Coordinates of C-alpha atoms and ligand atoms in Angstrom, one line a residue:
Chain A
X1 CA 54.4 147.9 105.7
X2 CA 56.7 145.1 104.4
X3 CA 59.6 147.0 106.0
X4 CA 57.6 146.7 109.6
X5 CA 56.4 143.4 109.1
X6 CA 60.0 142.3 108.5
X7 CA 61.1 144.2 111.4
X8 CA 58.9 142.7 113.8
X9 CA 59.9 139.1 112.4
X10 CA 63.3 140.3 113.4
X11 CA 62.4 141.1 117.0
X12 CA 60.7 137.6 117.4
X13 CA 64.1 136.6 116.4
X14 CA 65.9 138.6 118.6
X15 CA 63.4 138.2 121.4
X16 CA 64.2 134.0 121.7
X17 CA 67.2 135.0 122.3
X18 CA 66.0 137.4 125.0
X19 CA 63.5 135.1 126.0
X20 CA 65.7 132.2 126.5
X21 CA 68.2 133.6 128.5
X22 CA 65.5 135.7 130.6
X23 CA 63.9 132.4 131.4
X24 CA 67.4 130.9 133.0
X25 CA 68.1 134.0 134.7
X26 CA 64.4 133.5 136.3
X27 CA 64.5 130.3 137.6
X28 CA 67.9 130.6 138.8
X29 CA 67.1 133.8 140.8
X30 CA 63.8 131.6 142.0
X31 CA 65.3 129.1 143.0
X32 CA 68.3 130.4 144.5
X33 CA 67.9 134.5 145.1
X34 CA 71.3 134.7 142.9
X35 CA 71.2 137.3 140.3
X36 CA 73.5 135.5 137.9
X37 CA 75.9 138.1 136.2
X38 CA 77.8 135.0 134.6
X39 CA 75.0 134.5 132.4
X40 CA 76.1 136.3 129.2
X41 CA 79.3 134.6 129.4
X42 CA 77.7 130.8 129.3
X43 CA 76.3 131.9 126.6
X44 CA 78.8 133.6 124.7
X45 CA 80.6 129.9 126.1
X46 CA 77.7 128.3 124.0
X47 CA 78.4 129.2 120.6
X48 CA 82.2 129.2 121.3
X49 CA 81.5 125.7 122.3
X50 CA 80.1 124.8 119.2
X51 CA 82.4 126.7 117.0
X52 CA 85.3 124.8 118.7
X53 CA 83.4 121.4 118.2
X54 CA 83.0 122.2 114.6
X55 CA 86.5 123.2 114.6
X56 CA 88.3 121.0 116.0
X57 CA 86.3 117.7 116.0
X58 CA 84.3 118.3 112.9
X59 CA 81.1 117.7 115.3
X60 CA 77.9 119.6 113.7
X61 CA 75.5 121.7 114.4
X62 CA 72.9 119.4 115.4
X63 CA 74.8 117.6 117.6
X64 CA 76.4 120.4 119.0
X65 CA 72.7 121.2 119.6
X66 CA 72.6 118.5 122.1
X67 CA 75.9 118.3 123.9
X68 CA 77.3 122.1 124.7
X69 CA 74.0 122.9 126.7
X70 CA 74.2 119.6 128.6
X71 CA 77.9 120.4 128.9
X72 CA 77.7 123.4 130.0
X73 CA 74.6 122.3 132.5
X74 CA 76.9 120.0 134.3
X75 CA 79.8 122.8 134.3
X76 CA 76.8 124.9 136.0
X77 CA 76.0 122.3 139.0
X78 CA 79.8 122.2 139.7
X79 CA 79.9 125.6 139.8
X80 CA 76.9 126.0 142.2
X81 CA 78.3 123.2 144.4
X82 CA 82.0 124.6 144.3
X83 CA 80.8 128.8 144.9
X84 CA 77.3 129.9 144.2
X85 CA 75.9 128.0 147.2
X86 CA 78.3 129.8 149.9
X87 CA 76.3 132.7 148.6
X88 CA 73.2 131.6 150.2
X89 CA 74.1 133.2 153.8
X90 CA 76.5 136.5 153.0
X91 CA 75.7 139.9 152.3
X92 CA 74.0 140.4 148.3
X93 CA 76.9 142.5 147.7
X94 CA 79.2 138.8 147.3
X95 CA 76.6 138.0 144.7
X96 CA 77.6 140.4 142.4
X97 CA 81.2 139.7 142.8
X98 CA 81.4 136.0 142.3
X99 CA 78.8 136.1 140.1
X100 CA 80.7 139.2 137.8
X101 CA 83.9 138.4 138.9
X102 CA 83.4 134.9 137.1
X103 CA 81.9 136.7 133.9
X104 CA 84.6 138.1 133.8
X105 CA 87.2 135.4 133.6
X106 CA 85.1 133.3 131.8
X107 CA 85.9 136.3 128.9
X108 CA 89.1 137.0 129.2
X109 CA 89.9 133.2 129.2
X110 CA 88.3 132.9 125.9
X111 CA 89.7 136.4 124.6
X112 CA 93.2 135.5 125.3
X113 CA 93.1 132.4 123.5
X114 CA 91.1 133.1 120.4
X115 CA 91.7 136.7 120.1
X116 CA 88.8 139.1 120.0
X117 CA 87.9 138.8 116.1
X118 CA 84.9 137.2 115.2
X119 CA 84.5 133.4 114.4
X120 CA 82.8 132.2 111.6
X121 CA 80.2 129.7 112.1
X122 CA 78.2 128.7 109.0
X123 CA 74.1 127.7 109.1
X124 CA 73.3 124.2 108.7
X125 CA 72.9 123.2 105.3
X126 CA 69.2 121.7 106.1
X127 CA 68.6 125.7 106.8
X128 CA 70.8 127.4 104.8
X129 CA 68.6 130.1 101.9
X130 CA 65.0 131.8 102.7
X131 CA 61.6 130.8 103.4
X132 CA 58.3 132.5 101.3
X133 CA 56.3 134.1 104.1
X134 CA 54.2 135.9 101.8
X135 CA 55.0 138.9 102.3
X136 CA 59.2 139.0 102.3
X137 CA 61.4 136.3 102.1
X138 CA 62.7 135.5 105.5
X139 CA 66.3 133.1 106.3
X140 CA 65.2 130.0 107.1
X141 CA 67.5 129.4 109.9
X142 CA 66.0 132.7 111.7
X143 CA 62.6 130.7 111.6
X144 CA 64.1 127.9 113.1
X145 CA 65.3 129.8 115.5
X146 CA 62.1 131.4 116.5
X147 CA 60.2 128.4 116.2
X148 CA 62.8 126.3 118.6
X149 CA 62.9 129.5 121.1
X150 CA 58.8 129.4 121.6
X151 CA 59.1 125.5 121.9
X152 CA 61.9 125.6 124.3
X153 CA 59.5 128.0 126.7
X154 CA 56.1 126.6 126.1
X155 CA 58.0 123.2 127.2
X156 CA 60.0 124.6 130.5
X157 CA 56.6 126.4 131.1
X158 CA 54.0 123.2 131.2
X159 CA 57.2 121.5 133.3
X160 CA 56.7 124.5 135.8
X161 CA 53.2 124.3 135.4
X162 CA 52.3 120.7 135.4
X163 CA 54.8 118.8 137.1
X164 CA 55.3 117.6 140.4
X165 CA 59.2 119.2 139.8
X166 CA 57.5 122.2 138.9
X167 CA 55.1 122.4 141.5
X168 CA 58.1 122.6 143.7
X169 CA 60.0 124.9 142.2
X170 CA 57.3 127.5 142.4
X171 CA 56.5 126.7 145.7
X172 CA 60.0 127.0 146.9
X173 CA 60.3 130.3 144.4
X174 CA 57.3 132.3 146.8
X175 CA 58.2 130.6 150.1
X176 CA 61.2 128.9 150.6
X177 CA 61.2 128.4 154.6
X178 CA 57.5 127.2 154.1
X179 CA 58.3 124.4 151.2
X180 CA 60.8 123.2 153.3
X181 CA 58.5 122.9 156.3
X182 CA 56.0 121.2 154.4
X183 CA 58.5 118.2 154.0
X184 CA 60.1 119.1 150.7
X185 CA 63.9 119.2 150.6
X186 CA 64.3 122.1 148.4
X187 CA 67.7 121.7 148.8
X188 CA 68.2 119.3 146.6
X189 CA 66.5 121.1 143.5
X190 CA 68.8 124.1 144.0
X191 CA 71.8 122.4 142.2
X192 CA 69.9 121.1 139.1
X193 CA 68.0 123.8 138.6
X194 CA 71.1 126.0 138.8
X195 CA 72.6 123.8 135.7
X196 CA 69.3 124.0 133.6
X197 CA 69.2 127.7 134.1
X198 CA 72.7 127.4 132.6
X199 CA 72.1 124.7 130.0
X200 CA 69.7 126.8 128.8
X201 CA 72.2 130.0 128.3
X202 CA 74.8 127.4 126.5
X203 CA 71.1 126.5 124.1
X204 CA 71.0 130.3 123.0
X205 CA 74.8 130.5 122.4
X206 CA 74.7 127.0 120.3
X207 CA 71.5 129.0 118.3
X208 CA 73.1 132.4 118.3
X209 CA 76.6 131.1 116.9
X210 CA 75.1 130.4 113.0
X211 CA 73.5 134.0 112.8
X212 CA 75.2 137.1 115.3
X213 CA 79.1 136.9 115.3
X214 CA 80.8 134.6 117.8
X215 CA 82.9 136.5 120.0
X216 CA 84.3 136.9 123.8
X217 CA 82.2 140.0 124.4
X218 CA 79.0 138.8 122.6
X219 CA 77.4 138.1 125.9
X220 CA 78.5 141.1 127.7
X221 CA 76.5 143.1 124.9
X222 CA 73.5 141.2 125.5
X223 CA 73.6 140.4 129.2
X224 CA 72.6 144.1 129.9
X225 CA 69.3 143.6 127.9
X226 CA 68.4 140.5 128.8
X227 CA 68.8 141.7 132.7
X228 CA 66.0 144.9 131.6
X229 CA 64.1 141.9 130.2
X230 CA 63.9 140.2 133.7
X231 CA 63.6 143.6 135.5
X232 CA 60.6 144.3 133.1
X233 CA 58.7 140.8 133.2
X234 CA 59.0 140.8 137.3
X235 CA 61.7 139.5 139.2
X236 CA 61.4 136.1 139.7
X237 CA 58.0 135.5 137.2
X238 CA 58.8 132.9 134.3
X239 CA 56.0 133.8 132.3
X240 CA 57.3 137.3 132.9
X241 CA 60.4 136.9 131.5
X242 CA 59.3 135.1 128.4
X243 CA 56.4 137.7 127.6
X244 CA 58.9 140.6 128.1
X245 CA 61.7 139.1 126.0
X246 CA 59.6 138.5 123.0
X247 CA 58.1 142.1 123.9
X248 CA 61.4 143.5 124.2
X249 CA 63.1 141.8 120.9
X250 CA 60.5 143.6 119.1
X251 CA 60.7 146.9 121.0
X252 CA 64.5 147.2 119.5
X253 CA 63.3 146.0 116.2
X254 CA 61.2 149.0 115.7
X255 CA 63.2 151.0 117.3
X256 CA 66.5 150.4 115.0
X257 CA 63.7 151.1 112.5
X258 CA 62.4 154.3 113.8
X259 CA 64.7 155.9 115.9
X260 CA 68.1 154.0 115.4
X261 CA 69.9 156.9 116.7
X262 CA 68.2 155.9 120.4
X263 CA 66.9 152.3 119.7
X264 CA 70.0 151.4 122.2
X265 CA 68.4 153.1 125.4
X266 CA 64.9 152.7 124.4
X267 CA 64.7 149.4 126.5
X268 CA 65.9 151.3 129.1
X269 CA 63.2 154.0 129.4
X270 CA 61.1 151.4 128.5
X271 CA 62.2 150.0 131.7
X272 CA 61.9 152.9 133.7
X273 CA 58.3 153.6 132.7
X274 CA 57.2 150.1 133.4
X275 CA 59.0 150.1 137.3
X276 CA 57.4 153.9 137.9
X277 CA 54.2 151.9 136.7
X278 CA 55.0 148.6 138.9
X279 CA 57.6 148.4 141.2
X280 CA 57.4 144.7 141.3
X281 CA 57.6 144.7 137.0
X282 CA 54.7 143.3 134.6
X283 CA 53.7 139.8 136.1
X284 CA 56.6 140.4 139.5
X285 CA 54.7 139.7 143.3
X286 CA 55.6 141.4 146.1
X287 CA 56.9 138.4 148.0
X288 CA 59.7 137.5 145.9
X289 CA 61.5 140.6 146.5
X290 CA 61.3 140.2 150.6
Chain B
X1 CA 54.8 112.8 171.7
X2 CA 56.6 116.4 172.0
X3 CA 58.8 117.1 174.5
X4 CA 60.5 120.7 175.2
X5 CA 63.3 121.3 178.1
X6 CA 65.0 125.2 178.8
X7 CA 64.5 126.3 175.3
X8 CA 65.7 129.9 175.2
X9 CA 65.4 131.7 172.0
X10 CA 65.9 135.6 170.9
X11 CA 66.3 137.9 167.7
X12 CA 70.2 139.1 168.3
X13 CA 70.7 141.0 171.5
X14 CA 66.8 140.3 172.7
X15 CA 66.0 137.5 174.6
X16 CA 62.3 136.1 173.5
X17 CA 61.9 132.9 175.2
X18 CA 63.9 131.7 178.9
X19 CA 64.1 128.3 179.8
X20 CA 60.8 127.2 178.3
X21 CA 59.4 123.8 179.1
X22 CA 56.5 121.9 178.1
X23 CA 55.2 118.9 176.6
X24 CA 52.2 117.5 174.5
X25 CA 51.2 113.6 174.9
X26 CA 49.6 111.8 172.5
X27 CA 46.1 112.2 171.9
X28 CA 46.0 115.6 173.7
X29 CA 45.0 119.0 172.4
X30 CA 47.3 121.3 174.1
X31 CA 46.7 125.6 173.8
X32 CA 49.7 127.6 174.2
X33 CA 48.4 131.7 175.1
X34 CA 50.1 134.4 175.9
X35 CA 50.2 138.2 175.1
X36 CA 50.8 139.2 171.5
X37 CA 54.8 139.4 171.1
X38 CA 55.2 136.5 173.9
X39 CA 56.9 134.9 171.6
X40 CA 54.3 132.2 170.7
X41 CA 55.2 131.8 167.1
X42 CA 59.2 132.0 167.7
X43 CA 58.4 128.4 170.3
X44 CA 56.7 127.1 166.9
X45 CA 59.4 128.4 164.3
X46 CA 61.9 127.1 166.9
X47 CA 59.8 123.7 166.8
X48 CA 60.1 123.4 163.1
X49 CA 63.7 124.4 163.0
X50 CA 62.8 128.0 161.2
X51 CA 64.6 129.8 164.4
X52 CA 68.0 129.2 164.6
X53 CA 69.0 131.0 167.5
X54 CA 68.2 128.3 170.1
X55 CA 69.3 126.8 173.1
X56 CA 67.4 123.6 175.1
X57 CA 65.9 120.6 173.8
X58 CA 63.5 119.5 171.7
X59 CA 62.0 115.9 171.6
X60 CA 60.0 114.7 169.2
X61 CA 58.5 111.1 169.1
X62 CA 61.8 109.9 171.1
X63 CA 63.9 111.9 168.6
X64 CA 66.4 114.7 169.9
X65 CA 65.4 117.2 167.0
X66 CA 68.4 119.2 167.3
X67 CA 70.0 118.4 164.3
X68 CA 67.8 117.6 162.0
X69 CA 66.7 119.8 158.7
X70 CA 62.9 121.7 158.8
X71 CA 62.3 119.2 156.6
X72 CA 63.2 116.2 158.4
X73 CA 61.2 117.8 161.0
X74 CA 58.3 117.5 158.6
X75 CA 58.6 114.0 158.0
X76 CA 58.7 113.0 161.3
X77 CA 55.4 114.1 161.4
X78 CA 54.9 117.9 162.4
X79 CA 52.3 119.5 160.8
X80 CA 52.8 123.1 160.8
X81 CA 50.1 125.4 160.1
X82 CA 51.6 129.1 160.3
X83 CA 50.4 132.4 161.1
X84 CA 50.2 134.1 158.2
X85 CA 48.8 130.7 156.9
X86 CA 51.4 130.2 154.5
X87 CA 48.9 130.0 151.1
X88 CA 51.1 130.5 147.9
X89 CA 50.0 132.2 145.0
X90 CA 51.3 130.4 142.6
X91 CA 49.9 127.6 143.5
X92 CA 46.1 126.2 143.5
X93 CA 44.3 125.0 145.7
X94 CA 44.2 121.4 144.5
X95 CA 48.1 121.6 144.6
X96 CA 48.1 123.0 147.9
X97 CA 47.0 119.3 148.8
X98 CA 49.4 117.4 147.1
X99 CA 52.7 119.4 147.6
X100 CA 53.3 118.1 150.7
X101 CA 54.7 114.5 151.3
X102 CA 52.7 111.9 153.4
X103 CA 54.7 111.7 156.4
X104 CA 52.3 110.1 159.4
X105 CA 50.3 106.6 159.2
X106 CA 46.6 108.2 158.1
X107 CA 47.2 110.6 156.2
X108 CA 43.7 111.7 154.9
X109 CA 42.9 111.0 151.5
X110 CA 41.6 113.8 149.5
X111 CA 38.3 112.4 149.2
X112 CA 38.2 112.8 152.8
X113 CA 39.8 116.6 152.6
X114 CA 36.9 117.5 150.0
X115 CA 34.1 116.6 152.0
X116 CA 35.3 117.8 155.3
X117 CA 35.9 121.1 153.5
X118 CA 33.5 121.0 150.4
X119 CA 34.4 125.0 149.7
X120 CA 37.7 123.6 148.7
X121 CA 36.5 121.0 145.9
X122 CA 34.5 123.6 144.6
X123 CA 37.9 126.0 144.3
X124 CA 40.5 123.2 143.5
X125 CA 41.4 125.2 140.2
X126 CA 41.6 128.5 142.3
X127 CA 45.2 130.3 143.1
X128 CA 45.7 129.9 147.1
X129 CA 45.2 133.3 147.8
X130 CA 42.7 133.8 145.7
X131 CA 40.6 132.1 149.0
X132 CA 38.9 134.4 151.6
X133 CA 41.0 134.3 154.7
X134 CA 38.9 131.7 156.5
X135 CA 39.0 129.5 153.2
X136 CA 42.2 130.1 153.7
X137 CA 42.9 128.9 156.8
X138 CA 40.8 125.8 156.0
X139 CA 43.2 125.1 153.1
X140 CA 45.9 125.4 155.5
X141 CA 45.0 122.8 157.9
X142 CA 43.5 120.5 155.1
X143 CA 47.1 120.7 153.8
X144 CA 48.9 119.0 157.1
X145 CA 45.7 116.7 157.8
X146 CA 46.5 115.5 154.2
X147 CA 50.0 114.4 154.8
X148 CA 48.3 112.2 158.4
X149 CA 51.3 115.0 160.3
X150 CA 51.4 113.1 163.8
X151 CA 51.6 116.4 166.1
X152 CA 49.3 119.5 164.2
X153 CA 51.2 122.9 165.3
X154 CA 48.7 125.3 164.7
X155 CA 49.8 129.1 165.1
X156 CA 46.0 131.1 166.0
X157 CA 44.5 129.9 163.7
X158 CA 41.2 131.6 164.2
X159 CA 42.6 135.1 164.6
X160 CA 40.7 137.5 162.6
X161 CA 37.7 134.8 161.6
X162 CA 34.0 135.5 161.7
X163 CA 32.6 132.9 164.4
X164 CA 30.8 130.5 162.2
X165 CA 34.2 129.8 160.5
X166 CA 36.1 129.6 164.1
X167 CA 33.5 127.1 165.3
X168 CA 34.1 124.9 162.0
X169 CA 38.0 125.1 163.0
X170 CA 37.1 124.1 166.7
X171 CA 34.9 121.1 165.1
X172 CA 38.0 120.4 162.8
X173 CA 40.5 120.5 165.9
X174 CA 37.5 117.9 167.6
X175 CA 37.6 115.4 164.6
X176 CA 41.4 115.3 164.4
X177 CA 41.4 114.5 168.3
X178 CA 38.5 112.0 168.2
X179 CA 40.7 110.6 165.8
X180 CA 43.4 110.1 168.6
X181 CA 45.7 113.0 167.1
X182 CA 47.9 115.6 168.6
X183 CA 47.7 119.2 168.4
X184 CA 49.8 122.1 170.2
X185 CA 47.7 125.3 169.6
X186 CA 48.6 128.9 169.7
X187 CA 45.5 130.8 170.7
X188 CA 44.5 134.0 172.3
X189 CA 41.0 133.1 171.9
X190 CA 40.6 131.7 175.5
X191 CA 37.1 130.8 175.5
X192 CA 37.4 129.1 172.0
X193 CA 40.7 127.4 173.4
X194 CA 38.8 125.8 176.5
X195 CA 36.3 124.4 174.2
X196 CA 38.5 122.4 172.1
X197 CA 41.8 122.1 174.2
X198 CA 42.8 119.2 177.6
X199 CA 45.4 121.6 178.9
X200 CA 46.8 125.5 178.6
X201 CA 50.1 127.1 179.2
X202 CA 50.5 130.6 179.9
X203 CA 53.4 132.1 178.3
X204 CA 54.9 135.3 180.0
X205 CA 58.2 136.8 180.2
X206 CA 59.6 134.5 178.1
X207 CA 58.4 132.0 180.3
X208 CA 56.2 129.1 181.3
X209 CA 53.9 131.0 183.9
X210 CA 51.1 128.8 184.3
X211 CA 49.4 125.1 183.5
X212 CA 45.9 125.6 183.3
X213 CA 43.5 123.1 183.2
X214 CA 39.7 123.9 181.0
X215 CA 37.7 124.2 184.2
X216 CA 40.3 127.3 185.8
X217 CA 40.2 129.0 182.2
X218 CA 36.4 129.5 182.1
X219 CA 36.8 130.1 185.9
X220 CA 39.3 133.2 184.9
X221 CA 38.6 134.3 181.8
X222 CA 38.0 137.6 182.3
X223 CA 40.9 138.0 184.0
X224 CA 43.2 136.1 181.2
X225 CA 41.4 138.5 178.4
X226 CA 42.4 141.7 180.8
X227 CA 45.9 140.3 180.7
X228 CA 46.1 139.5 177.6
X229 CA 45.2 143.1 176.1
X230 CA 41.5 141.6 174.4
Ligands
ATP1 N1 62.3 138.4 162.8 C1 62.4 139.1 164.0 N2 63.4 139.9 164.3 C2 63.4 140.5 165.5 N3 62.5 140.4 166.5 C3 61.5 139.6 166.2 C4 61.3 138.9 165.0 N4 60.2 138.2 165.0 C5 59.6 138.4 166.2 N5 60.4 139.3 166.9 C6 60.1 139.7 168.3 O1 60.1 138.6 169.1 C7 59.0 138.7 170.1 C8 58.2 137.4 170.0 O2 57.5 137.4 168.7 P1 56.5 136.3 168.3 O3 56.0 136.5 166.9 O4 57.1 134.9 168.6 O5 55.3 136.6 169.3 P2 53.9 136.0 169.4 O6 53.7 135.5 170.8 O7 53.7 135.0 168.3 O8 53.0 137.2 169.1 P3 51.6 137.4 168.3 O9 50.5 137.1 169.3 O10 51.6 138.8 168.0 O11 51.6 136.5 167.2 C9 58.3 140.0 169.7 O12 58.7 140.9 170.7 C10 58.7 140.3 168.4 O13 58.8 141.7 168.3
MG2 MG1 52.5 134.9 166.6

C-alpha cells in the first residue's frame, strides 16, 4: 500500500514534467498548427542552462529559475521570426524537418561540447532531505516540484481562461481565418506565444536538472512521451494536455511497479486504446484537426 | 460605402466569379441571390480578404482594400457574419461579445445587445455552440452590431431557421437600417429578402445578371424560386 502510494507520488512527479511540456507543445500547436519536434531539446537546453550558470557563473538555482526560461523564451521568438513562420504556407512535411532537424543540432551542439556523461547538478539547500507525508518520507525537492508544476498550469490555465490574451488565443486556436476577420490581429500573438511555449520547456529543464540526470539526449527520451501525452489529452486542448500528463506520469509509475518489463510501451497502448476510443483524443474537437 | 469593379475569383483551375460589379450606398440594405454554388460566399470571403485568388477592385469607404490584412478590413468597419455562423466552442457567449474590437462610431453597447436579444443574457455563461442554430445566428449578428461594423455582410443568414426566428432576423436587419446602417445580404429566401432589402442582384455564371428592384421580385418570384432550385 505504502509501495503504491509512493509510486503514484512519483508519477505526480514525473507527470509535471509531462504536464509542463505537454502544455507548451499545446499552445504552440494552437496557435501556430507547428508540431514542435524541438521541444525536448529546449528542455534538455533548460537544465544545461542552469548547470552552465552554476558552473561557470556561480549563479543559483533560484535565479536560474528565473532567467533560462526567459532566455530561452526570447531564443524561441527569434527562432519563430527567423524559420518557424515560413512554415505557415508549405507542405506539413517541412514541419517536421525544421522542426527535427533543429532538435537535432540543438543536441549534437551540446554533445560535442560537454560530452555525453551526465552533469551533476545538486538540489537547493532550502530543499535538500525529505518531507513526513505520513505515510513515507518523500524528497522535498520532488514536492516542490510537483507543487510548482500544478501552479505553473492552474496559472497559464486562468490566463487562457480569464484573460482578454486568452480569450484570443482560444479563439484564434478553433478559428483562425474567423479571429482575424473579427478585427483581431492574430498575427501578432503568434510570436510570443511561440516563446512562452518555449520558456516554458526551458522551466521543466531548469526543475528537471536537480533530480533526473542532465544530459544531451535527456529530452529526446522524454520528447516521445510527452508527444503521446498531447496525442492522448486532444490535439490542441490545454486542459487536455495537463490532465493527460499528470494521468500519464502516473500510468508509468504503476507500471515500472507492476509490469516494469513493459512499463516503457504501456503509454503507447494506452495511446492506441484512447484514439480507437476518440479519434480526436480525451478533451481534442474536431475542428482543430481541419 | 462599398464599391466592387471586375472582380473575378476561382478555386485553381475553376473560375467562380467573372468580372463582378456592384455596389452598396450608405443606408441601403442590398440582397445578393443566386443559385447555391454561385459563388455568393466566395464575393463575401473575397470582401473580407479570406479568398486570395482575386482580381478587380474592391472599395471600401474610399479605401482601395487590396492590400490591406482581414483584419484591417475589420476595422474599417465590415461586419462579417458567415455561413456557418462562425460560433466557437471554446468560447461563451458573453465572450462572443467582447472578442471583437469596436471598429464603427455606434457600436452597440451590450446593454443594448441583451435586450435586443434577451435569449443571449440569459446564456452569457453558455459555450457558443452550445446555442440552438437560430440562437446562434442571433449571437452572430449581435457580435458585429456590437463592434457599431459600418457595412454588416451577412452570408443567409436565415438558411435553415424556423420562421418566427427569420422574421426576428428581418426585424433585426429593419432596426439596423432605421438606424441609417449598411447591409449586403446573401439570401435565397426571395420573399424574405424583398421584405427587408432596397435592391437585389442576381448572381449567375459568375456574373452580375440582373438589378432588381422589391416591386419586380414579388412580381417574379415564382419564377426566381424555379431558378433558383427552391
Ligand atoms: N474551398 C474551395 N475549393 C474549391 N472550390 C470551392 C471551394 N469553396 C467553394 N468552391 C466552389 O466555388 C463555387 C462557389 O462557392 P460558394 O460557396 O461561393 O457558393 P455560394 O453561392 O455561396 O453557394 P451556397 O448557396 O451553397 O452557399 C462552388 O461551385 C463551390 O463548389
Ligand atoms: Mg454560400
Amino acid at each position: 500500500m505504502v509501495d503504491v502510494t509512493q509510486q503514484l507520488f512519483n508519477g505526480l512527479v514525473g507527470g509535471g514534467f509531462l504536464a509542463m511540456l505537454a502544455l507548451g507543445l499545446a499552445v504552440i500547436f494552437g496557435m501556430l498548427r507547428v508540431v514542435n519536434f524541438a521541444h525536448g531539446a529546449f528542455y534538455m537546453l533548460g537544465a544545461f542552462g542552469a548547470y552552465l550558470l552554476l558552473t561557470e557563473a556561480g549563479v543559483n538555482f533560484w535565479l536560474a529559475l528565473l532567467i533560462v526560461p526567459v532566455g530561452l523564451a526570447v531564443v524561441g521568438m527569434v527562432l519563430e521570426r527567423a524559420f518557424v513562420h515560413r512554415l505557415t504556407r508549405l507542405d506539413p512535411l517541412y514541419n517536421f524537418l525544421l522542426t527535427f532537424g533543429l532538435a537535432l543540432i540543438l543536441q549534437d551542439a551540446v554533445k560535442s561540447q560537454y560530452g555525453t556523461q551526465s552533469k551533476p547538478y545538486s538540489r537547493p539547500a532550502l530543499l535538500d532531505g525529505s518531507l513526513n507525508l505520513g505515510l513515507f518520507e518523500y524528497p522535498r525537492y520532488q514536492v516542490f516540484v510537483l507543487v510548482f508544476a500544478l501552479v505553473v498550469c492552474v496559472a497559464v490555465w486562468l490566463v487562457l481562461a480569464r484573460t482578454r490574451v486568452g480569450m484570443i488565443i482560444r479563439a484564434a486556436t478553433e478559428r483562425p481565418e474567423l479571429t482575424r476577420a473579427l478585427g483581431i490581429d492574430v498575427g501578432r500573438w503568434v510570436t510570443p506565444v511561440f516563446g512562452f511555449g518555449i520558456g516554458l520547456a526551458g522551466l521543466a529543464g531548469v526543475l528537471a536538472a536537480p533530480m533526473r540526470a542532465v544530459h544531451p539526449a535527456m529530452g529526446a527520451d522524454l520528447i516521445i512521451t510527452v508527444f503521446a501525452v498531447v496525442v492522448i489529452g486532444g490535439l490542441g486542448s490545454i486542459f487536455g494536455a495537463v490532465v493527460a500528463g499528470f494521468a500519464i506520469g502516473m500510468v508509468q509509475a504503476l507500471g515500472n511497479l507492476y509490469v516494469p518489463a513493459a512499463s516503457q510501451i504501456l503509454v503507447f497502448i494506452l495511446m492506441a486504446v484512447v484514439l480507437l476510443w476518440r479519434p480526436t483524443g480525451l478533451f481534442g474537437r474536431e475542428e482543430v484537426l481541419t | 460605402m462599398l464599391r466592387i469593379e471586375s472582380l473575378s475569383a476561382g478555386y485553381g483551375e475553376a473560375q467562380v466569379l467573372r468580372d463582378v460589379s456592384l455596389h452598396v450606398a450608405e443606408g441601403e440594405v442590398v440582397t445578393l441571390v443566386g443559385r447555391n454554388g454561385a459563388g455568393k460566399s466566395t464575393l463575401l470571403r473575397c470582401l473580407m480578404g479570406l479568398h486570395t485568388q482575386q482580381r478587380g477592385l474592391v472599395e471600401f469607404l474610399g479605401r482601395d482594400l487590396a492590400r490591406l490584412p482581414t483584419y484591417r478590413r475589420a476595422r474599417l468597419g465590415l461586419g462579417w457574419v458567415p455561413d456557418d455562423r462562425g460560433i466557437f466552442a471554446s468560447l461563451s457567449v458573453a465572450e462572443h461579445l467582447t472578442l471583437a474590437p469596436p471598429v464603427g462610431p455606434d457600436p452597440w453597447s451590450l446593454r443594448r445587445v441583451y435586450d435586443t436579444f434577451p435569449v443571449l443574457a440569459e446564456r452569457r455563461r453558455f459555450p457558443g455552440t452550445r446555442l440552438s442554430g437560430g440562437e446562434q445566428q442571433m449571437l452572430a449578428m449581435a457580435r458585429v452590431l456590437r463592434t457599431g461594423a459600418q457595412l454588416l455582410v451577412c452570408d443567409e443568414p436565415t438558411e435553415g431557421l424556423a420562421p418566427v426566428v427569420v422574421r426576428r432576423i428581418g426585424e433585426i436587419i429593419r432596426e439596423v437600417k432605421a438606424h441609417g446602417g449598411t447591409v449586403l445580404l446573401v439570401e435565397q429566401n426571395v420573399h424574405f429578402a424583398a421584405t427587408v432589402a432596397d435592391r437585389h442582384y442576381l448572381l449567375a455564371e459568375g456574373r452580375i445578371a440582373e438589378t432588381l428592384d422589391n416591386a419586380e421580385v414579388r412580381e417574379r418570384e415564382s419564377e426566381l424560386l424555379a431558378y433558383l432550385g427552391i
